[in-house]
CSV table of C-alpha atoms in Angstrom, one decimal:
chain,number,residue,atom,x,y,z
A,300,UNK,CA,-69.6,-57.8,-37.8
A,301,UNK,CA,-67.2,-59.7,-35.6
A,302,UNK,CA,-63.5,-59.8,-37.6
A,303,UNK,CA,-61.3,-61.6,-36.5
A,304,UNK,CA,-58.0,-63.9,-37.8
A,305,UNK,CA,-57.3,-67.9,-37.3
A,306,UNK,CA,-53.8,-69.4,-38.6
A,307,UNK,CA,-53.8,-73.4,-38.8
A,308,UNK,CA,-50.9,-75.4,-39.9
A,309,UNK,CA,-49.6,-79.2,-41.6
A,310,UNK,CA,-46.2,-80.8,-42.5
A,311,UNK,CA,-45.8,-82.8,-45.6
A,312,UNK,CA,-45.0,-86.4,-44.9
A,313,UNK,CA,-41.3,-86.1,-44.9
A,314,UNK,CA,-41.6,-84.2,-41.5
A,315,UNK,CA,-39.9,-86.2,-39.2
A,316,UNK,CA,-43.4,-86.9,-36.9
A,317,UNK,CA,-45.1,-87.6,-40.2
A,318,UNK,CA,-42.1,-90.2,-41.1
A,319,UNK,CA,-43.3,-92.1,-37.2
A,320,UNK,CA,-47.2,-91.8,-38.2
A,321,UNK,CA,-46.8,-93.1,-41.7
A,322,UNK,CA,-44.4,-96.4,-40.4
A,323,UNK,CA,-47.0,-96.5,-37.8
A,324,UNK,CA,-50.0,-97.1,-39.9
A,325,UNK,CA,-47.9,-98.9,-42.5
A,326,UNK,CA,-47.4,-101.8,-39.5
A,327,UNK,CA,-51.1,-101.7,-38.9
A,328,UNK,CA,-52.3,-101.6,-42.1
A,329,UNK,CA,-49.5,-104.8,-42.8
A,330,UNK,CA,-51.1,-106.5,-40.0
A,331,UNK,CA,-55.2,-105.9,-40.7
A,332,UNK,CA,-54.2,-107.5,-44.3
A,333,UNK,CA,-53.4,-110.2,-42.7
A,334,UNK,CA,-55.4,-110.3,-39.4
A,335,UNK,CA,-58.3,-107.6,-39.1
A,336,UNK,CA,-58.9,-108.4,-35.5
A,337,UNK,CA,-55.0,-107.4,-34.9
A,338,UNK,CA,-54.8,-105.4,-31.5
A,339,UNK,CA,-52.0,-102.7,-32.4
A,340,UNK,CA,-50.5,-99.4,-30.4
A,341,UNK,CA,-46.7,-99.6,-31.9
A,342,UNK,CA,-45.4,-96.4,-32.4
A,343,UNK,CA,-42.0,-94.9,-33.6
A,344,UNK,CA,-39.4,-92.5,-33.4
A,345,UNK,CA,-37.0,-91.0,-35.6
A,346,UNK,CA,-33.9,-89.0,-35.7
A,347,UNK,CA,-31.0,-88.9,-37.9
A,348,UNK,CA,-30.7,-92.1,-39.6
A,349,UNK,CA,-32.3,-94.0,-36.3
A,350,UNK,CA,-35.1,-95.5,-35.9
A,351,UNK,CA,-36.9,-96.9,-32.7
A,352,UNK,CA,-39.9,-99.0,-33.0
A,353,UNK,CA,-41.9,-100.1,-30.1
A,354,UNK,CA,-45.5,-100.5,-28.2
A,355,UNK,CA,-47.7,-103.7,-28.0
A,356,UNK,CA,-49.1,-106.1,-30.6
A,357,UNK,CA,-50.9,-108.9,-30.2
A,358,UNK,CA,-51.7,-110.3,-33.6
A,359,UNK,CA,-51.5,-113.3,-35.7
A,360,UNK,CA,-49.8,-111.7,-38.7
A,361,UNK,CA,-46.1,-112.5,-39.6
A,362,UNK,CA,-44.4,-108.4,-39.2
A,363,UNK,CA,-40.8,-107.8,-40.3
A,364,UNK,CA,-41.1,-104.4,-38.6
A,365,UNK,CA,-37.8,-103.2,-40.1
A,366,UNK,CA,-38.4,-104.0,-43.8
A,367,UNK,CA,-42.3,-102.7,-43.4
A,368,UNK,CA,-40.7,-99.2,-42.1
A,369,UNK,CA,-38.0,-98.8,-45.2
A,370,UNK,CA,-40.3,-99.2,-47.8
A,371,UNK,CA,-42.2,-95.9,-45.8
A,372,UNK,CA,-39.1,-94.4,-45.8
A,373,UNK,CA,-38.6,-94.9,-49.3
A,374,UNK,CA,-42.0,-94.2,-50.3
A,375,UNK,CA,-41.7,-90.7,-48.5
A,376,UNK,CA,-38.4,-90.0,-50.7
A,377,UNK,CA,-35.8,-90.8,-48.0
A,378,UNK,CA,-32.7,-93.0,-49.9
A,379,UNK,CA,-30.3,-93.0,-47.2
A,380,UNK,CA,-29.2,-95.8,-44.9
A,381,UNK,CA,-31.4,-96.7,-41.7
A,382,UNK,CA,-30.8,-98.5,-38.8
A,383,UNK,CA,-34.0,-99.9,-37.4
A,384,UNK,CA,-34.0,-100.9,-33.5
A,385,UNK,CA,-37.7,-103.0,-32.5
A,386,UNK,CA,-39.3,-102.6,-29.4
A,387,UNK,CA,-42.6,-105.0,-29.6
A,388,UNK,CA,-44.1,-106.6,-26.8
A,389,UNK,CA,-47.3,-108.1,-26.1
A,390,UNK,CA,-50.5,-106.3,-25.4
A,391,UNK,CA,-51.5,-106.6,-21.5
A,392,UNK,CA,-53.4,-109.5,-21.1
A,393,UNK,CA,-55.8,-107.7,-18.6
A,394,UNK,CA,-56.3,-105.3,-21.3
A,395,UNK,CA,-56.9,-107.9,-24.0
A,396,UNK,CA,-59.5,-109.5,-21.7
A,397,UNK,CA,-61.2,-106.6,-21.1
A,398,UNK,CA,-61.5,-105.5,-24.6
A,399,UNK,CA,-62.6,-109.0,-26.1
A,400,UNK,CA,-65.9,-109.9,-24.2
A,401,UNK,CA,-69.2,-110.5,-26.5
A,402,UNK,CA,-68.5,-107.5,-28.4
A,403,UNK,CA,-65.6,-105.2,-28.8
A,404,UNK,CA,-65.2,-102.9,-25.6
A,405,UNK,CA,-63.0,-99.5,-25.6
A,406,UNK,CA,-59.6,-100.5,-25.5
A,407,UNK,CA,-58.8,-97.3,-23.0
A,408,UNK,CA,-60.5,-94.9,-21.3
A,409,UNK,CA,-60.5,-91.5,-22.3
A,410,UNK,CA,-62.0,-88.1,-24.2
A,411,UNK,CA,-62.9,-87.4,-28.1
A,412,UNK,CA,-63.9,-84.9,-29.9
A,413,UNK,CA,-65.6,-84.5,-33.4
A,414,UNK,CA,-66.0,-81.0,-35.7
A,415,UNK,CA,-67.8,-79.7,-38.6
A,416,UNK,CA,-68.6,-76.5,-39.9
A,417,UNK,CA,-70.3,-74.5,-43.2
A,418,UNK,CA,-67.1,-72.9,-44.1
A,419,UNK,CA,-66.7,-75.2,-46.9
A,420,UNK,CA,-68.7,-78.0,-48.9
A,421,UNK,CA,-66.2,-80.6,-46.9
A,422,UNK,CA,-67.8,-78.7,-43.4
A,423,UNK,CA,-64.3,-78.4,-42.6
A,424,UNK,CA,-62.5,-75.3,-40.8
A,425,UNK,CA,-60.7,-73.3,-44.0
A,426,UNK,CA,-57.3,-72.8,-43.0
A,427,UNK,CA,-56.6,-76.2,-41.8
A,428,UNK,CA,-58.0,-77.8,-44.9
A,429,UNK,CA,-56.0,-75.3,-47.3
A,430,UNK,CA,-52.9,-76.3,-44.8
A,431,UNK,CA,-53.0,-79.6,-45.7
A,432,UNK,CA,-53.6,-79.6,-49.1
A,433,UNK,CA,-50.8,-77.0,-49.4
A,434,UNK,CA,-48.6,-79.8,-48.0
A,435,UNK,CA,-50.5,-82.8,-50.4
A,436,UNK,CA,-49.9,-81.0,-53.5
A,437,UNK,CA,-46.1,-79.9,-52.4
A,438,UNK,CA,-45.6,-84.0,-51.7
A,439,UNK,CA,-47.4,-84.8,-55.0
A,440,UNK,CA,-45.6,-82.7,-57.2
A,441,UNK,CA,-42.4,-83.6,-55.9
A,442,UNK,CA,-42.9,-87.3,-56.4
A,443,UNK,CA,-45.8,-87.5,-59.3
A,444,UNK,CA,-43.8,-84.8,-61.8
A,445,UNK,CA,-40.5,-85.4,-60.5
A,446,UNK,CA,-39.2,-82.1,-59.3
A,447,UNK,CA,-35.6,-83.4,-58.6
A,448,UNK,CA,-34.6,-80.0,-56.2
A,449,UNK,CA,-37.5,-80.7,-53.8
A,450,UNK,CA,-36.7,-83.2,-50.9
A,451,UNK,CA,-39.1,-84.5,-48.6
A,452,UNK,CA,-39.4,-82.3,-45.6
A,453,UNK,CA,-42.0,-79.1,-45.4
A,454,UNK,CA,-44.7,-77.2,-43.6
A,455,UNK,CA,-47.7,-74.9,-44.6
A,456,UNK,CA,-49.4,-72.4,-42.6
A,457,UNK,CA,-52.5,-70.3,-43.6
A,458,UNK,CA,-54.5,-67.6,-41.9
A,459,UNK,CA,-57.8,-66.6,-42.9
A,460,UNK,CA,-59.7,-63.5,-42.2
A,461,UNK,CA,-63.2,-64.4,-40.8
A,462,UNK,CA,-66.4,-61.8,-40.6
A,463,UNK,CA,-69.2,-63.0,-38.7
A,464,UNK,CA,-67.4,-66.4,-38.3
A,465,UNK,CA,-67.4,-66.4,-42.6
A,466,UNK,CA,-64.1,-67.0,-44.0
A,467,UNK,CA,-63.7,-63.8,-46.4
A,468,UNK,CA,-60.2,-63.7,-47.5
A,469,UNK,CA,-56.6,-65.5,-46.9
A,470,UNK,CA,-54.4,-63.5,-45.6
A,471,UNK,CA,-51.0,-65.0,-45.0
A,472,UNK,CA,-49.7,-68.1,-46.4
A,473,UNK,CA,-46.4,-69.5,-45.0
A,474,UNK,CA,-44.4,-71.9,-46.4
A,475,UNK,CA,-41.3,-74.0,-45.5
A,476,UNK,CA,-39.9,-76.2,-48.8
A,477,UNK,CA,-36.6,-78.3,-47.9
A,478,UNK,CA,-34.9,-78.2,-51.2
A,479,UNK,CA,-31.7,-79.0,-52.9
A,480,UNK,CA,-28.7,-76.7,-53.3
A,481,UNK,CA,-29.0,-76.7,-57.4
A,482,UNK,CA,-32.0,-73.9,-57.1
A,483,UNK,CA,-31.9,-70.2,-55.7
A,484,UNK,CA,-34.6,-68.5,-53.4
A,485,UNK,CA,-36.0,-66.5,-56.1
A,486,UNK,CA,-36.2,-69.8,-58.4
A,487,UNK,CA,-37.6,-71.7,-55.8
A,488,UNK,CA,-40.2,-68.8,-54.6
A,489,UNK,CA,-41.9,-68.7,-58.0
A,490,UNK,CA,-41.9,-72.2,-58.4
A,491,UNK,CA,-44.0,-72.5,-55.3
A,492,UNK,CA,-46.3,-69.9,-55.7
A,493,UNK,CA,-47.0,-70.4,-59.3
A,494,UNK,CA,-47.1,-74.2,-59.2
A,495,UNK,CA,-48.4,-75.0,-55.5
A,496,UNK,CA,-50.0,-71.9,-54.0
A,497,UNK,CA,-52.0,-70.8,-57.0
A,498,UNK,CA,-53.3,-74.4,-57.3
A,499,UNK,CA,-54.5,-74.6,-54.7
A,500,UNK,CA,-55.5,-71.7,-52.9
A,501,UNK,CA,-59.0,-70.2,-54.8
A,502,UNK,CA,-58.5,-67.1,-56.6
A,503,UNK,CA,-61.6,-65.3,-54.6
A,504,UNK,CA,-59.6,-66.0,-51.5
A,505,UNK,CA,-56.4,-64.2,-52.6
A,506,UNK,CA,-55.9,-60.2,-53.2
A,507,UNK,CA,-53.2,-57.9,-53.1
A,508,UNK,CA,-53.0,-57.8,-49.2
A,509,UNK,CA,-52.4,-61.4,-48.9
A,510,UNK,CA,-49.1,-61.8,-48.3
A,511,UNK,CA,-47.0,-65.3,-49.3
A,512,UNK,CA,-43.9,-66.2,-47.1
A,513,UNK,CA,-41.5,-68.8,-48.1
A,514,UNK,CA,-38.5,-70.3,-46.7
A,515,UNK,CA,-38.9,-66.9,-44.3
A,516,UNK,CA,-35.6,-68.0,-42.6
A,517,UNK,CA,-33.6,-68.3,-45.9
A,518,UNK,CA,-32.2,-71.7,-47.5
A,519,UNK,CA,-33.8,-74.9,-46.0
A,520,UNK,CA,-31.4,-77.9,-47.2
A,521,UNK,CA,-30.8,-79.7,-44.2
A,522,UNK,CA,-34.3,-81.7,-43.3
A,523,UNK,CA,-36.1,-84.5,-42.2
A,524,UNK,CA,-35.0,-86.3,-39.3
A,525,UNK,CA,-31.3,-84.6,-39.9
A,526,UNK,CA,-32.9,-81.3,-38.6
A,527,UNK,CA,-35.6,-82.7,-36.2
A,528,UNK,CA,-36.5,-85.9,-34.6
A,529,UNK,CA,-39.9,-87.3,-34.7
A,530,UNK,CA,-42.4,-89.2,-32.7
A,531,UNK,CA,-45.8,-91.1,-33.5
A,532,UNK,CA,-48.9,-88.7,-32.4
A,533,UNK,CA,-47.2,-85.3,-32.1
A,534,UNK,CA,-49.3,-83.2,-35.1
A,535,UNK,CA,-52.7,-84.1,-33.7
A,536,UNK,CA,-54.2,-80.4,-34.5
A,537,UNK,CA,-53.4,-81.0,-37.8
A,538,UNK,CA,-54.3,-84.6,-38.2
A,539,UNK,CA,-58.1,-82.9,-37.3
A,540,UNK,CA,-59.7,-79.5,-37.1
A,541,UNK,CA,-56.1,-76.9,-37.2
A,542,UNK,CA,-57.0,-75.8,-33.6
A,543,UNK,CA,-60.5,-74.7,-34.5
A,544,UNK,CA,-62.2,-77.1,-32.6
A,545,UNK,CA,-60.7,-79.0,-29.6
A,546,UNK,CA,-58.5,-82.3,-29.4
A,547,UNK,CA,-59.5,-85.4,-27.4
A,548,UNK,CA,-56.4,-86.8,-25.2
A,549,UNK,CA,-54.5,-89.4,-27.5
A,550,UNK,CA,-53.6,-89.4,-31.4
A,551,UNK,CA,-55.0,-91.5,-34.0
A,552,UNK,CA,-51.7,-93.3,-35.6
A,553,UNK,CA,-50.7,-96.8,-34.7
A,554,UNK,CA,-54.1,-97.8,-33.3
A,555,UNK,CA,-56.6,-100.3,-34.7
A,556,UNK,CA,-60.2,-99.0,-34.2
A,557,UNK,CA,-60.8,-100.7,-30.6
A,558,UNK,CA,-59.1,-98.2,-29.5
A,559,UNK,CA,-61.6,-95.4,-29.3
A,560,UNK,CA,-58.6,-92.5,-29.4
A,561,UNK,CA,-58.9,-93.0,-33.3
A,562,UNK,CA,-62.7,-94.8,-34.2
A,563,UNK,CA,-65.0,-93.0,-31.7
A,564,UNK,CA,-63.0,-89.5,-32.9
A,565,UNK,CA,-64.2,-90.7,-36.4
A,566,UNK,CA,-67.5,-91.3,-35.4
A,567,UNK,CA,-67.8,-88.2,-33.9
A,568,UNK,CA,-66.5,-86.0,-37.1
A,569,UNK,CA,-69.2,-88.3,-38.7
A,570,UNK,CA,-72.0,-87.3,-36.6
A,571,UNK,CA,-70.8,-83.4,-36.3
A,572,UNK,CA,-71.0,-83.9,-39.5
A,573,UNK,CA,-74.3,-85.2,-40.0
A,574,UNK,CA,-75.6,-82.3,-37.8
A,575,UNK,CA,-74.2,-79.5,-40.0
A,576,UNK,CA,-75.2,-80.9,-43.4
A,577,UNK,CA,-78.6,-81.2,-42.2
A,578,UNK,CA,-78.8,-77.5,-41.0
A,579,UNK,CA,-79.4,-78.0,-37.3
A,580,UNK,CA,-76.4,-75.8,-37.0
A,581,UNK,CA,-73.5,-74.1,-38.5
A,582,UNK,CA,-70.9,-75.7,-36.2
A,583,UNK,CA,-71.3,-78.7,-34.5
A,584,UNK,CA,-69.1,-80.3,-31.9
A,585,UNK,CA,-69.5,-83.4,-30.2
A,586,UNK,CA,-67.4,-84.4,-27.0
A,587,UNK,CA,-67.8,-88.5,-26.4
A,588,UNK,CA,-66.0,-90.3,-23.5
A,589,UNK,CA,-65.2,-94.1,-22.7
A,590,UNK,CA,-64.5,-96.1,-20.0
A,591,UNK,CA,-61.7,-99.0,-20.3
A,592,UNK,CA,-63.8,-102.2,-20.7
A,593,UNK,CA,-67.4,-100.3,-21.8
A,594,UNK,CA,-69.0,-100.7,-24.7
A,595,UNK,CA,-70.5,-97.5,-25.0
A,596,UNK,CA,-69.6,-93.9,-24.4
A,597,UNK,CA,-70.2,-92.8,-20.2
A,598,UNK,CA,-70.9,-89.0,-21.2
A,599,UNK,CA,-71.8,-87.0,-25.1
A,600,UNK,CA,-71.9,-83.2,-25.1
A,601,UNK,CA,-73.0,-81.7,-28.0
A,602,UNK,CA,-71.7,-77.5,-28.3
A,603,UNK,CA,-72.8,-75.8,-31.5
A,604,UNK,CA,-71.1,-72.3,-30.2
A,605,UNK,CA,-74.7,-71.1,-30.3
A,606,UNK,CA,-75.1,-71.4,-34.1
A,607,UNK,CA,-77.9,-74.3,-33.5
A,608,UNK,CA,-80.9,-73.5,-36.2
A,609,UNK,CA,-83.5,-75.9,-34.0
A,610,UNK,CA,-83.8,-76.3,-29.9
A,611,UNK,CA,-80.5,-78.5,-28.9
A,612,UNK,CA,-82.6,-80.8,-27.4
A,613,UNK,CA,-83.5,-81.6,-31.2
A,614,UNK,CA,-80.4,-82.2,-32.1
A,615,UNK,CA,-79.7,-84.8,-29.0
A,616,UNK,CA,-82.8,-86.5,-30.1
A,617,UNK,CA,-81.9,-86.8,-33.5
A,618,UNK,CA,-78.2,-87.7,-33.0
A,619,UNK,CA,-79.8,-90.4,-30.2
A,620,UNK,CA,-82.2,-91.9,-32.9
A,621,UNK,CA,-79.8,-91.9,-35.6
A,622,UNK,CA,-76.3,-92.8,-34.4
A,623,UNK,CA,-74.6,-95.7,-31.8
A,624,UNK,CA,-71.7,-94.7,-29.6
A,625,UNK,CA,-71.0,-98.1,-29.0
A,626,UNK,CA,-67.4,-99.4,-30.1
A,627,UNK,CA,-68.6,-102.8,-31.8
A,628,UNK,CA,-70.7,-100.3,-34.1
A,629,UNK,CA,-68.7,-97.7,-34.6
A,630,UNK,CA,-66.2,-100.5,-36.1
A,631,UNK,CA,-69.1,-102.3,-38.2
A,632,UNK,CA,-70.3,-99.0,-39.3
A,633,UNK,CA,-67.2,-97.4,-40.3
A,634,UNK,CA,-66.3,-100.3,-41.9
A,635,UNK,CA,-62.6,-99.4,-39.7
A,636,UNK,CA,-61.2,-103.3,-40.1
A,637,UNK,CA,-59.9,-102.7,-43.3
A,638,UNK,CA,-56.0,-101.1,-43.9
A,639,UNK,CA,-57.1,-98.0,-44.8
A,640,UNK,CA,-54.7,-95.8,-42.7
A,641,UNK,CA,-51.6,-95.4,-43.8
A,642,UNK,CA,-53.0,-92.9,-46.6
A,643,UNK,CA,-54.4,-91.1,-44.0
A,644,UNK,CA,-51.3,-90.7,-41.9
A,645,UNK,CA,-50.7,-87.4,-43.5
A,646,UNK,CA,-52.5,-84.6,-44.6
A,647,UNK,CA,-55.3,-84.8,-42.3
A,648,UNK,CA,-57.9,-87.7,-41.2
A,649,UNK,CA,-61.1,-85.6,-42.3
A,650,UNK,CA,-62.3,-83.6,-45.5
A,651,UNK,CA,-60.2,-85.1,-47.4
A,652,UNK,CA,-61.3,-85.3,-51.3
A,653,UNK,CA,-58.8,-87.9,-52.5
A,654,UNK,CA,-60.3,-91.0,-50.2
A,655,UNK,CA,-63.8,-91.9,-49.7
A,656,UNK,CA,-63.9,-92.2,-45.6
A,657,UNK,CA,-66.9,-93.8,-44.4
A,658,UNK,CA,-67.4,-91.3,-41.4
A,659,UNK,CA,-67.8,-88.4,-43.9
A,660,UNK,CA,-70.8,-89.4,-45.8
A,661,UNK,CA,-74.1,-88.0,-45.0
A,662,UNK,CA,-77.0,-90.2,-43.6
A,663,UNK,CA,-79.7,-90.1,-45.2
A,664,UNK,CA,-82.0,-91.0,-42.2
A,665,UNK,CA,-83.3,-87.6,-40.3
């Protein structure tokens, strides 16, 4: 049988680009509440104790952009002192037009791509899911039990041995954990493993060849934006599928849902999705693409890496008479008008068994 290895990786939401997506979907949560036909793309960027927001707006809510991003910051953990420079102008008024017609049109051109697979009852890739709730339970310990020599900052990284495209095993798990100077390696080591790493990882999936790598280049006290700067939309591969499946060509942070960079990549893990938990295939991705202005998609490609069960043209037809591309019903649908986002700015947008997401039910039309 075909053996083979795939490594996927997450940050906890103290990384410095996790900090950006977080403020960014804090703002556009802040402004839905307030206005759910808000038009938002304002990103950030972070280093030291810096902060740069900036991008287009054009709502009707009242945003005090630099007290919305230090309560982030002091959700995440982070206590010190921030200057906050803001950067917000108006969204184009050609775009706007072109966006607001009769219905709601794509707010940009451009490519998406949705993913599921049988490796787990999610249909999510393993190692990317086990990546990010690695980095979830790392964040929730730290905050929910109150591990005082854990700071906010971390990474996770797994690789799992496949046969015949069937995970089998894990067989590395790496680990970065910023931490205090009041614990030792060894201290922290067995902390993680026993309290983080056995927790999460199942017991069938770990042996005595799986090897477990922490803090591999030694202390890690210096963190956050102090060791790295950060920008809105940089951890895209593991804000989806961990590289398993390909990305579309923008992020999903700081955008409301007419831009189709975030709701038509939503709607097209929904319908992969749908595909795999009915058994037309074992993997299912969907490829949708927009045109600036259009209401619905200009091409769909549907790849099932030649694990289809039924004729592709089946599953065409039955995505075609179950699902609408367009952008006005993706948004109904989804239900994608209410602040939902900022608890999905971290640890990934799909699988996720803390939040009900309305693109990961399953229809019951087929």
């Amino acid at each position: 049988m075909n053996r083979y290895f795939f490594t996927s990786e997450a940050v906890c939401e103290g990384h410095p680009d996790k900090i950006c997506d977080k403020i960014s979907d804090y703002i556009l949560d802040f402004a839905l509440k307030q206005d759910k036909n808000s038009k938002m793309a304002v990103e950030v960027t972070i280093k030291d104790s810096f902060v740069l927001i900036y991008g287009e707006a054009n709502t009707h809510a009242n945003l005090d952009y630099k007290k919305l991003t230090l309560e982030v910051l002091r959700d995440i953990g982070y206590t010190e002192d921030f200057e906050v420079k803001v950067l917000v102008g108006s969204q184009s008024n050609e775009i706007h037009q072109a966006v607001m017609q009769d219905e709601v049109r794509a707010g940009d051109q451009g490519i998406m791509f949705g993913y599921a697979c049988s490796d787990t009852k999610e249909l999510m890739p393993l190692p990317i899911l086990l990546a990010n709730r690695l980095c979830y339970e790392l964040s929730r310990v730290r905050k929910e039990e109150h591990i005082d020599f854990l700071n906010p900052d971390g990474k996770s990284q797994v690789t799992v041995e496949y046969e015949g495209d069937v995970p089998k095993r894990v067989d590395t798990i790496v680990m970065a954990v910023c931490h205090k100077e009041n614990i030792s390696e060894p201290e922290l080591h067995d902390f993680v493993f026993k309290n983080i790493i056995k927790k999460v990882i199942p017991n069938h999936f770990l042996d005595d060849r799986t090897k477990i790598l922490i803090n591999t280049s030694g202390s890690f006290i210096l963190g956050g934006p102090w060791a790295d700067s950060g920008t809105t939309g940089r951890k895209i591969v593991s804000d989806s599928y961990g590289g398993m499946a390909r990305v579309g060509g923008g992020c999903f942070s700081s955008k409301d849902p007419s831009k189709v960079d975030r709701s038509a990549a939503y709607y097209a893990r929904y319908v992969a999705k749908n595909v795999v938990a009915h058994k037309m295939a074992d993997q299912c991705e969907i490829q949708v693409a927009y045109a600036i202005g259009k209401s619905k998609p200009i091409s769909l490609f549907i790849d099932t890496k030649h694990t289809n069960k039924v004729p592709i043209v089946e599953i065409y037809q039955y995505v075609e008479n179950n699902f609408d591309f367009s952008v006005q019903n993706i948004i109904d649908e989804l239900d994608l008008l209410k602040p939902i986002y900022y608890d999905l700015a971290c640890y990934g947008h799909f699988g996720r068994e803390d939040l009900i997401l309305s693109w990961e039910k399953i229809k019951d039309s087929f």
